PDB file of C-alpha atoms and ligand atoms in Angstrom:
ATOM      1  CA  UNK Y  23      21.223  -5.662   2.952  1.00 92.00           C
ATOM      2  CA  UNK Y  24      18.571  -7.480   0.926  1.00 97.00           C
ATOM      3  CA  UNK Y  25      18.208  -7.107  -2.831  1.00 98.00           C
ATOM      4  CA  UNK Y  26      14.818  -6.444  -4.413  1.00 98.00           C
ATOM      5  CA  UNK Y  27      14.189 -10.088  -5.341  1.00 98.00           C
ATOM      6  CA  UNK Y  28      14.943 -11.119  -1.755  1.00 98.00           C
ATOM      7  CA  UNK Y  29      12.571  -8.469  -0.431  1.00 98.00           C
ATOM      8  CA  UNK Y  30       9.841  -9.672  -2.821  1.00 98.00           C
ATOM      9  CA  UNK Y  31      10.425 -13.322  -1.849  1.00 98.00           C
ATOM     10  CA  UNK Y  32      10.075 -12.259   1.777  1.00 98.00           C
ATOM     11  CA  UNK Y  33       6.824 -10.432   0.958  1.00 98.00           C
ATOM     12  CA  UNK Y  34       5.464 -13.474  -0.902  1.00 98.00           C
ATOM     13  CA  UNK Y  35       6.240 -15.671   2.090  1.00 98.00           C
ATOM     14  CA  UNK Y  36       4.562 -13.317   4.588  1.00 98.00           C
ATOM     15  CA  UNK Y  37       1.397 -14.690   6.184  1.00 97.00           C
ATOM     16  CA  UNK Y  38      -1.867 -13.245   4.838  1.00 97.00           C
ATOM     17  CA  UNK Y  39      -3.827 -11.193   5.577  1.00 98.00           C
ATOM     18  CA  UNK Y  40      -0.904  -8.821   5.937  1.00 98.00           C
ATOM     19  CA  UNK Y  41      -1.056  -5.471   7.726  1.00 98.00           C
ATOM     20  CA  UNK Y  42       1.234  -2.906   6.112  1.00 98.00           C
ATOM     21  CA  UNK Y  43       1.678   0.315   8.094  1.00 98.00           C
ATOM     22  CA  UNK Y  44       1.631   3.515   6.068  1.00 98.00           C
ATOM     23  CA  UNK Y  45       4.328   5.828   7.366  1.00 98.00           C
ATOM     24  CA  UNK Y  46       2.353   8.937   6.349  1.00 97.00           C
ATOM     25  CA  UNK Y  47       1.634   9.780   9.993  1.00 95.00           C
ATOM     26  CA  UNK Y  48       5.035   8.879  11.452  1.00 97.00           C
ATOM     27  CA  UNK Y  49       7.505  11.397  12.904  1.00 96.00           C
ATOM     28  CA  UNK Y  50       9.319  12.545   9.763  1.00 97.00           C
ATOM     29  CA  UNK Y  51      12.148  14.065  11.774  1.00 97.00           C
ATOM     30  CA  UNK Y  52      13.257  10.508  12.626  1.00 96.00           C
ATOM     31  CA  UNK Y  53      11.961   8.108   9.998  1.00 98.00           C
ATOM     32  CA  UNK Y  54      14.843   5.676  10.452  1.00 97.00           C
ATOM     33  CA  UNK Y  55      13.939   5.153  14.099  1.00 97.00           C
ATOM     34  CA  UNK Y  56      10.261   4.849  13.225  1.00 98.00           C
ATOM     35  CA  UNK Y  57      11.114   2.104  10.710  1.00 98.00           C
ATOM     36  CA  UNK Y  58      13.160   0.301  13.375  1.00 97.00           C
ATOM     37  CA  UNK Y  59      10.244   0.602  15.792  1.00 97.00           C
ATOM     38  CA  UNK Y  60       7.867  -0.874  13.217  1.00 98.00           C
ATOM     39  CA  UNK Y  61      10.256  -3.759  12.670  1.00 98.00           C
ATOM     40  CA  UNK Y  62      10.451  -4.422  16.418  1.00 98.00           C
ATOM     41  CA  UNK Y  63       6.658  -4.223  16.537  1.00 98.00           C
ATOM     42  CA  UNK Y  64       6.469  -7.076  14.032  1.00 98.00           C
ATOM     43  CA  UNK Y  65       5.609  -5.264  10.784  1.00 98.00           C
ATOM     44  CA  UNK Y  66       6.821  -7.117   7.682  1.00 98.00           C
ATOM     45  CA  UNK Y  67       6.520  -4.388   5.018  1.00 98.00           C
ATOM     46  CA  UNK Y  68       5.706  -0.685   4.832  1.00 98.00           C
ATOM     47  CA  UNK Y  69       3.351   1.317   2.624  1.00 98.00           C
ATOM     48  CA  UNK Y  70       4.749   4.554   1.168  1.00 98.00           C
ATOM     49  CA  UNK Y  71       2.212   7.231   0.206  1.00 98.00           C
ATOM     50  CA  UNK Y  72       3.484   9.514  -2.536  1.00 98.00           C
ATOM     51  CA  UNK Y  73       1.333  12.588  -3.168  1.00 98.00           C
ATOM     52  CA  UNK Y  74       1.909  15.150  -5.903  1.00 98.00           C
ATOM     53  CA  UNK Y  75      -0.386  18.021  -4.883  1.00 98.00           C
ATOM     54  CA  UNK Y  76      -2.222  17.593  -8.189  1.00 98.00           C
ATOM     55  CA  UNK Y  77      -3.843  14.154  -8.369  1.00 98.00           C
ATOM     56  CA  UNK Y  78      -4.544  14.601  -4.655  1.00 98.00           C
ATOM     57  CA  UNK Y  79      -4.717  17.875  -2.691  1.00 98.00           C
ATOM     58  CA  UNK Y  80      -1.673  17.135  -0.564  1.00 98.00           C
ATOM     59  CA  UNK Y  81       2.105  16.716  -0.875  1.00 98.00           C
ATOM     60  CA  UNK Y  82       4.285  14.123   0.796  1.00 98.00           C
ATOM     61  CA  UNK Y  83       7.665  12.851  -0.406  1.00 98.00           C
ATOM     62  CA  UNK Y  84       9.287  11.444  -3.525  1.00 98.00           C
ATOM     63  CA  UNK Y  85      12.138   9.342  -4.883  1.00 98.00           C
ATOM     64  CA  UNK Y  86      15.187  11.101  -3.306  1.00 98.00           C
ATOM     65  CA  UNK Y  87      13.639  10.731   0.143  1.00 98.00           C
ATOM     66  CA  UNK Y  88      12.721   7.074  -0.413  1.00 98.00           C
ATOM     67  CA  UNK Y  89      16.252   6.423  -1.721  1.00 98.00           C
ATOM     68  CA  UNK Y  90      17.656   7.670   1.591  1.00 98.00           C
ATOM     69  CA  UNK Y  91      15.412   5.290   3.547  1.00 98.00           C
ATOM     70  CA  UNK Y  92      16.301   2.281   1.364  1.00 98.00           C
ATOM     71  CA  UNK Y  93      19.672   1.352   2.950  1.00 97.00           C
ATOM     72  CA  UNK Y  94      18.174   1.905   6.402  1.00 97.00           C
ATOM     73  CA  UNK Y  95      15.761  -1.059   6.251  1.00 98.00           C
ATOM     74  CA  UNK Y  96      15.070  -4.386   4.560  1.00 98.00           C
ATOM     75  CA  UNK Y  97      11.306  -3.778   4.610  1.00 98.00           C
ATOM     76  CA  UNK Y  98       9.708  -4.335   1.229  1.00 98.00           C
ATOM     77  CA  UNK Y  99       8.557  -0.884   0.067  1.00 99.00           C
ATOM     78  CA  UNK Y 100       4.926  -0.872  -1.081  1.00 99.00           C
ATOM     79  CA  UNK Y 101       4.694   2.425  -2.961  1.00 99.00           C
ATOM     80  CA  UNK Y 102       1.312   4.053  -3.577  1.00 99.00           C
ATOM     81  CA  UNK Y 103       1.726   6.738  -6.215  1.00 99.00           C
ATOM     82  CA  UNK Y 104      -1.086   9.263  -5.891  1.00 98.00           C
ATOM     83  CA  UNK Y 105       0.190  11.158  -8.902  1.00 98.00           C
ATOM     84  CA  UNK Y 106      -1.151  12.507 -12.177  1.00 98.00           C
ATOM     85  CA  UNK Y 107       1.744  11.255 -14.300  1.00 98.00           C
ATOM     86  CA  UNK Y 108       3.345   8.248 -12.592  1.00 98.00           C
ATOM     87  CA  UNK Y 109       5.040   7.031 -15.775  1.00 98.00           C
ATOM     88  CA  UNK Y 110       7.170  10.135 -15.926  1.00 98.00           C
ATOM     89  CA  UNK Y 111       8.786   9.309 -12.601  1.00 98.00           C
ATOM     90  CA  UNK Y 112       8.656   5.529 -12.713  1.00 98.00           C
ATOM     91  CA  UNK Y 113      12.365   4.951 -13.232  1.00 98.00           C
ATOM     92  CA  UNK Y 114      13.168   7.177 -10.281  1.00 98.00           C
ATOM     93  CA  UNK Y 115      10.875   5.168  -7.988  1.00 99.00           C
ATOM     94  CA  UNK Y 116      12.396   1.891  -9.184  1.00 98.00           C
ATOM     95  CA  UNK Y 117      15.925   3.213  -8.628  1.00 98.00           C
ATOM     96  CA  UNK Y 118      14.952   4.581  -5.220  1.00 98.00           C
ATOM     97  CA  UNK Y 119      14.189   1.022  -4.114  1.00 98.00           C
ATOM     98  CA  UNK Y 120      10.411   0.666  -4.316  1.00 99.00           C
ATOM     99  CA  UNK Y 121       9.360  -2.976  -4.668  1.00 99.00           C
ATOM    100  CA  UNK Y 122       5.609  -2.923  -5.305  1.00 99.00           C
ATOM    101  CA  UNK Y 123       4.454   0.048  -7.362  1.00 99.00           C
ATOM    102  CA  UNK Y 124       0.789   1.042  -7.385  1.00 99.00           C
ATOM    103  CA  UNK Y 125      -0.655   3.819  -9.505  1.00 99.00           C
ATOM    104  CA  UNK Y 126      -4.225   5.005 -10.081  1.00 99.00           C
ATOM    105  CA  UNK Y 127      -6.529   4.023 -12.917  1.00 98.00           C
ATOM    106  CA  UNK Y 128      -8.029   7.535 -12.709  1.00 98.00           C
ATOM    107  CA  UNK Y 129      -4.596   8.970 -13.580  1.00 98.00           C
ATOM    108  CA  UNK Y 130      -3.733   6.441 -16.308  1.00 98.00           C
ATOM    109  CA  UNK Y 131      -6.913   5.211 -17.992  1.00 95.00           C
ATOM    110  CA  UNK Y 132      -4.978   2.942 -20.378  1.00 98.00           C
ATOM    111  CA  UNK Y 133      -2.490   1.376 -17.953  1.00 98.00           C
ATOM    112  CA  UNK Y 134      -1.254  -1.735 -19.782  1.00 98.00           C
ATOM    113  CA  UNK Y 135       2.095  -0.332 -20.953  1.00 98.00           C
ATOM    114  CA  UNK Y 136       2.968   1.160 -17.589  1.00 98.00           C
ATOM    115  CA  UNK Y 137       2.029  -2.039 -15.741  1.00 99.00           C
ATOM    116  CA  UNK Y 138       4.277  -4.021 -18.087  1.00 98.00           C
ATOM    117  CA  UNK Y 139       7.138  -1.547 -17.686  1.00 98.00           C
ATOM    118  CA  UNK Y 140       6.905  -1.854 -13.910  1.00 99.00           C
ATOM    119  CA  UNK Y 141       7.033  -5.657 -14.101  1.00 98.00           C
ATOM    120  CA  UNK Y 142       9.933  -5.573 -16.560  1.00 98.00           C
ATOM    121  CA  UNK Y 143      11.846  -3.433 -14.083  1.00 98.00           C
ATOM    122  CA  UNK Y 144      11.673  -6.266 -11.533  1.00 98.00           C
ATOM    123  CA  UNK Y 145       8.940  -4.694  -9.383  1.00 98.00           C
ATOM    124  CA  UNK Y 146       5.388  -5.811  -8.761  1.00 98.00           C
ATOM    125  CA  UNK Y 147       2.689  -3.756 -10.494  1.00 99.00           C
ATOM    126  CA  UNK Y 148      -0.643  -2.741  -9.029  1.00 99.00           C
ATOM    127  CA  UNK Y 149      -3.636  -0.576  -9.881  1.00 98.00           C
ATOM    128  CA  UNK Y 150      -5.578   1.515  -7.376  1.00 99.00           C
ATOM    129  CA  UNK Y 151      -9.139   2.781  -7.698  1.00 98.00           C
ATOM    130  CA  UNK Y 152     -10.865   5.505  -5.721  1.00 99.00           C
ATOM    131  CA  UNK Y 153     -14.238   5.010  -3.985  1.00 98.00           C
ATOM    132  CA  UNK Y 154     -16.318   6.654  -6.766  1.00 98.00           C
ATOM    133  CA  UNK Y 155     -14.558   4.690  -9.527  1.00 98.00           C
ATOM    134  CA  UNK Y 156     -16.486   1.706 -10.873  1.00 98.00           C
ATOM    135  CA  UNK Y 157     -14.981  -1.733 -10.736  1.00 98.00           C
ATOM    136  CA  UNK Y 158     -15.309  -1.990 -14.531  1.00 98.00           C
ATOM    137  CA  UNK Y 159     -12.441   0.484 -14.884  1.00 98.00           C
ATOM    138  CA  UNK Y 160      -9.905  -2.098 -13.644  1.00 98.00           C
ATOM    139  CA  UNK Y 161     -11.487  -5.411 -14.686  1.00 98.00           C
ATOM    140  CA  UNK Y 162      -9.886  -5.466 -18.174  1.00 98.00           C
ATOM    141  CA  UNK Y 163      -6.413  -5.318 -16.580  1.00 98.00           C
ATOM    142  CA  UNK Y 164      -6.619  -8.048 -13.954  1.00 98.00           C
ATOM    143  CA  UNK Y 165      -4.246 -10.265 -15.944  1.00 97.00           C
ATOM    144  CA  UNK Y 166      -1.645  -7.464 -16.027  1.00 98.00           C
ATOM    145  CA  UNK Y 167      -1.525  -6.724 -12.298  1.00 98.00           C
ATOM    146  CA  UNK Y 168      -0.027  -8.336  -9.225  1.00 98.00           C
ATOM    147  CA  UNK Y 169      -2.469  -6.548  -6.975  1.00 98.00           C
ATOM    148  CA  UNK Y 170      -5.524  -4.282  -6.904  1.00 98.00           C
ATOM    149  CA  UNK Y 171      -5.649  -1.549  -4.255  1.00 99.00           C
ATOM    150  CA  UNK Y 172      -9.221  -0.631  -3.367  1.00 99.00           C
ATOM    151  CA  UNK Y 173      -9.337   2.809  -1.752  1.00 99.00           C
ATOM    152  CA  UNK Y 174     -11.793   3.029   1.126  1.00 99.00           C
ATOM    153  CA  UNK Y 175     -11.375   6.826   1.436  1.00 98.00           C
ATOM    154  CA  UNK Y 176     -10.661   9.525  -1.126  1.00 98.00           C
ATOM    155  CA  UNK Y 177      -6.851   9.582  -1.158  1.00 98.00           C
ATOM    156  CA  UNK Y 178      -4.862  12.525   0.115  1.00 98.00           C
ATOM    157  CA  UNK Y 179      -5.025  12.393   3.890  1.00 97.00           C
ATOM    158  CA  UNK Y 180      -4.716   9.928   6.727  1.00 97.00           C
ATOM    159  CA  UNK Y 181      -7.326   9.690   9.457  1.00 97.00           C
ATOM    160  CA  UNK Y 182     -10.491   9.687   7.307  1.00 98.00           C
ATOM    161  CA  UNK Y 183     -13.514   7.431   7.836  1.00 98.00           C
ATOM    162  CA  UNK Y 184     -13.752   4.027   6.181  1.00 98.00           C
ATOM    163  CA  UNK Y 185     -16.321   3.733   3.363  1.00 98.00           C
ATOM    164  CA  UNK Y 186     -17.794   0.245   3.707  1.00 98.00           C
ATOM    165  CA  UNK Y 187     -19.600   0.266   0.352  1.00 98.00           C
ATOM    166  CA  UNK Y 188     -16.269  -0.301  -1.464  1.00 98.00           C
ATOM    167  CA  UNK Y 189     -16.354  -3.871  -0.151  1.00 98.00           C
ATOM    168  CA  UNK Y 190     -18.705  -4.784  -3.008  1.00 98.00           C
ATOM    169  CA  UNK Y 191     -15.768  -4.123  -5.346  1.00 98.00           C
ATOM    170  CA  UNK Y 192     -13.489  -6.274  -3.186  1.00 98.00           C
ATOM    171  CA  UNK Y 193     -15.965  -9.172  -3.349  1.00 98.00           C
ATOM    172  CA  UNK Y 194     -16.307  -8.847  -7.125  1.00 98.00           C
ATOM    173  CA  UNK Y 195     -12.537  -8.779  -7.688  1.00 98.00           C
ATOM    174  CA  UNK Y 196     -12.112 -11.755  -5.372  1.00 98.00           C
ATOM    175  CA  UNK Y 197     -14.694 -13.685  -7.378  1.00 97.00           C
ATOM    176  CA  UNK Y 198     -13.017 -12.767 -10.676  1.00 97.00           C
ATOM    177  CA  UNK Y 199      -9.448 -13.584  -9.551  1.00 97.00           C
ATOM    178  CA  UNK Y 200      -9.390 -15.916  -6.523  1.00 95.00           C
ATOM    179  CA  UNK Y 201      -5.597 -15.770  -6.078  1.00 96.00           C
ATOM    180  CA  UNK Y 202      -4.984 -12.051  -6.600  1.00 98.00           C
ATOM    181  CA  UNK Y 203      -3.632  -9.836  -3.829  1.00 98.00           C
ATOM    182  CA  UNK Y 204      -6.328  -7.321  -2.905  1.00 98.00           C
ATOM    183  CA  UNK Y 205      -5.312  -4.397  -0.709  1.00 99.00           C
ATOM    184  CA  UNK Y 206      -7.543  -1.895   1.036  1.00 98.00           C
ATOM    185  CA  UNK Y 207      -6.420   1.571   2.122  1.00 98.00           C
ATOM    186  CA  UNK Y 208      -8.160   4.191   4.234  1.00 98.00           C
ATOM    187  CA  UNK Y 209      -9.752   4.200   7.659  1.00 98.00           C
ATOM    188  CA  UNK Y 210      -8.733   0.639   8.592  1.00 98.00           C
ATOM    189  CA  UNK Y 211      -8.845  -0.165  12.302  1.00 98.00           C
ATOM    190  CA  UNK Y 212      -9.769  -3.151  14.492  1.00 98.00           C
ATOM    191  CA  UNK Y 213     -13.483  -2.326  14.211  1.00 97.00           C
ATOM    192  CA  UNK Y 214     -13.510  -3.033  10.447  1.00 98.00           C
ATOM    193  CA  UNK Y 215     -10.465  -5.312   9.943  1.00 98.00           C
ATOM    194  CA  UNK Y 216     -12.394  -8.579  10.146  1.00 97.00           C
ATOM    195  CA  UNK Y 217     -15.072  -7.311   7.757  1.00 97.00           C
ATOM    196  CA  UNK Y 218     -12.577  -6.361   5.034  1.00 98.00           C
ATOM    197  CA  UNK Y 219     -10.792  -9.704   5.339  1.00 98.00           C
ATOM    198  CA  UNK Y 220     -14.096 -11.567   5.092  1.00 97.00           C
ATOM    199  CA  UNK Y 221     -14.775  -9.670   1.829  1.00 97.00           C
ATOM    200  CA  UNK Y 222     -11.505 -10.942   0.375  1.00 98.00           C
ATOM    201  CA  UNK Y 223      -8.829  -8.404   1.304  1.00 98.00           C
ATOM    202  CA  UNK Y 224      -5.339  -9.876   1.788  1.00 98.00           C
ATOM    203  CA  UNK Y 225      -3.422  -6.650   2.544  1.00 98.00           C
ATOM    204  CA  UNK Y 226      -4.619  -4.014   5.001  1.00 98.00           C
ATOM    205  CA  UNK Y 227      -2.911  -0.627   4.748  1.00 98.00           C
ATOM    206  CA  UNK Y 228      -3.142   1.064   8.118  1.00 98.00           C
ATOM    207  CA  UNK Y 229      -2.048   4.637   8.695  1.00 98.00           C
ATOM    208  CA  UNK Y 230      -3.290   6.671  11.630  1.00 97.00           C
ATOM    209  CA  UNK Y 231      -4.314   3.678  13.754  1.00 98.00           C
ATOM    210  CA  UNK Y 232      -0.701   2.490  13.996  1.00 98.00           C
ATOM    211  CA  UNK Y 233       0.815   5.779  15.182  1.00 97.00           C
ATOM    212  CA  UNK Y 234      -0.024   5.960  18.849  1.00 92.00           C
ATOM    213  CA  UNK Y 235       1.249   8.725  21.110  1.00 91.00           C
ATOM    214  CA  UNK Y 236       2.887   6.217  23.436  1.00 93.00           C
ATOM    215  CA  UNK Y 237       4.925   4.712  20.579  1.00 93.00           C
ATOM    216  CA  UNK Y 238       3.599   1.217  21.312  1.00 97.00           C
ATOM    217  CA  UNK Y 239       3.093   0.253  17.682  1.00 98.00           C
ATOM    218  CA  UNK Y 240       3.269  -3.422  18.669  1.00 98.00           C
ATOM    219  CA  UNK Y 241       0.018  -2.891  20.588  1.00 98.00           C
ATOM    220  CA  UNK Y 242      -1.692  -1.385  17.509  1.00 98.00           C
ATOM    221  CA  UNK Y 243      -0.561  -4.281  15.325  1.00 98.00           C
ATOM    222  CA  UNK Y 244      -1.592  -6.823  17.964  1.00 98.00           C
ATOM    223  CA  UNK Y 245      -5.070  -5.277  18.233  1.00 98.00           C
ATOM    224  CA  UNK Y 246      -5.469  -5.472  14.452  1.00 98.00           C
ATOM    225  CA  UNK Y 247      -4.235  -9.081  14.379  1.00 97.00           C
ATOM    226  CA  UNK Y 248      -6.595  -9.994  17.195  1.00 98.00           C
ATOM    227  CA  UNK Y 249      -9.561  -8.377  15.425  1.00 97.00           C
ATOM    228  CA  UNK Y 250      -8.768 -10.331  12.251  1.00 96.00           C
ATOM    229  CA  UNK Y 251      -8.392 -13.580  14.239  1.00 94.00           C
ATOM    230  CA  UNK Y 252     -11.663 -13.071  16.079  1.00 90.00           C
ATOM    231  CA  UNK Y 253     -13.432 -12.403  12.780  1.00 85.00           C
ATOM    232  CA  UNK Y 254     -12.333 -15.785  11.527  1.00 77.00           C
ATOM    233  CA  UNK Y 255     -13.743 -17.822  14.401  1.00 66.00           C
TER     234      UNK Y 255
HETATM  235  C1  DX5 L 219      -4.662   7.967   1.972  1.00 78.70           C
HETATM  236  C2  DX5 L 219      -3.404   7.138   1.919  1.00 78.70           C
HETATM  237  C3  DX5 L 219      -3.397   6.101   2.994  1.00 78.70           C
HETATM  238  C4  DX5 L 219      -3.437   6.701   4.366  1.00 78.70           C
HETATM  239  C5  DX5 L 219      -4.107   5.729   5.276  1.00 78.70           C
HETATM  240  O1  DX5 L 219      -4.553   9.031   1.148  1.00 78.70           O
HETATM  241  O2  DX5 L 219      -3.303   6.472   0.684  1.00 78.70           O
HETATM  242  O3  DX5 L 219      -2.382   5.143   2.832  1.00 78.70           O
HETATM  243  O4  DX5 L 219      -2.207   7.046   4.881  1.00 78.70           O
HETATM  244  O5  DX5 L 219      -4.281   6.353   6.517  1.00 78.70           O
HETATM  245  P1  DX5 L 219      -5.486   5.987   7.475  1.00 78.70           P
HETATM  246  O6  DX5 L 219      -5.318   4.528   7.865  1.00 78.70           O
HETATM  247  O7  DX5 L 219      -5.318   6.920   8.613  1.00 78.70           O
HETATM  248  O8  DX5 L 219      -6.752   6.190   6.700  1.00 78.70           O
HETATM  249 ZN1   ZN L 220      -1.897   4.639   0.555  1.00 78.70          ZN
END
């Protein structure tokens, strides 16, 4: 079993752009098998959507559940905390085995201390911003983050439509910090994968598109990879 620093080294070494499946739409009666299937399909990390029923109008899962998945897989866990008070539960998410921890600027308008606490705990720290939130909200903190997550839907549910106008924020962040990891989350599929990469995205969170009825997740990932490759020619 890998330790956190090994999982983060593995994540750093992963080729970019990187597609990280969100398991929000997987079969929760057999998550272990779904994680194995993603690994066989060639995924290198997974995105974990945590929803508190307050910051977003939906509930998902929390630290005790993630802790049970941790020994089941060596995937780096990319946690997306859609929560009103992420600091209150931070230690629990670190202990549960999350590796990259993202929280929302709308929930924590002065995020410096929490970002530093996350980094001190050995995890990577990231800030997310919703589609209506201006870029200026996160710009002062670019030196404190390992990643910015640009939401391309209002968070809370999988399967919503991609909002292309958020790509202006991606381009501006890319210009301000050429080496920073920029993730996008919401409505990503082959039809828009090349466009988001061209704007500067290096991590594509993909939920509903991955979870096909036939279980052929390798085909979903291959279609996304092919769309990104074609966009680069
Ligand atoms: C949205 C979540 C996403 C979501 C993505 O609230 O943060 O990670 O699961 O799902 P799709 O790709 O279906 O938009
Ligand atoms: Zn997410």
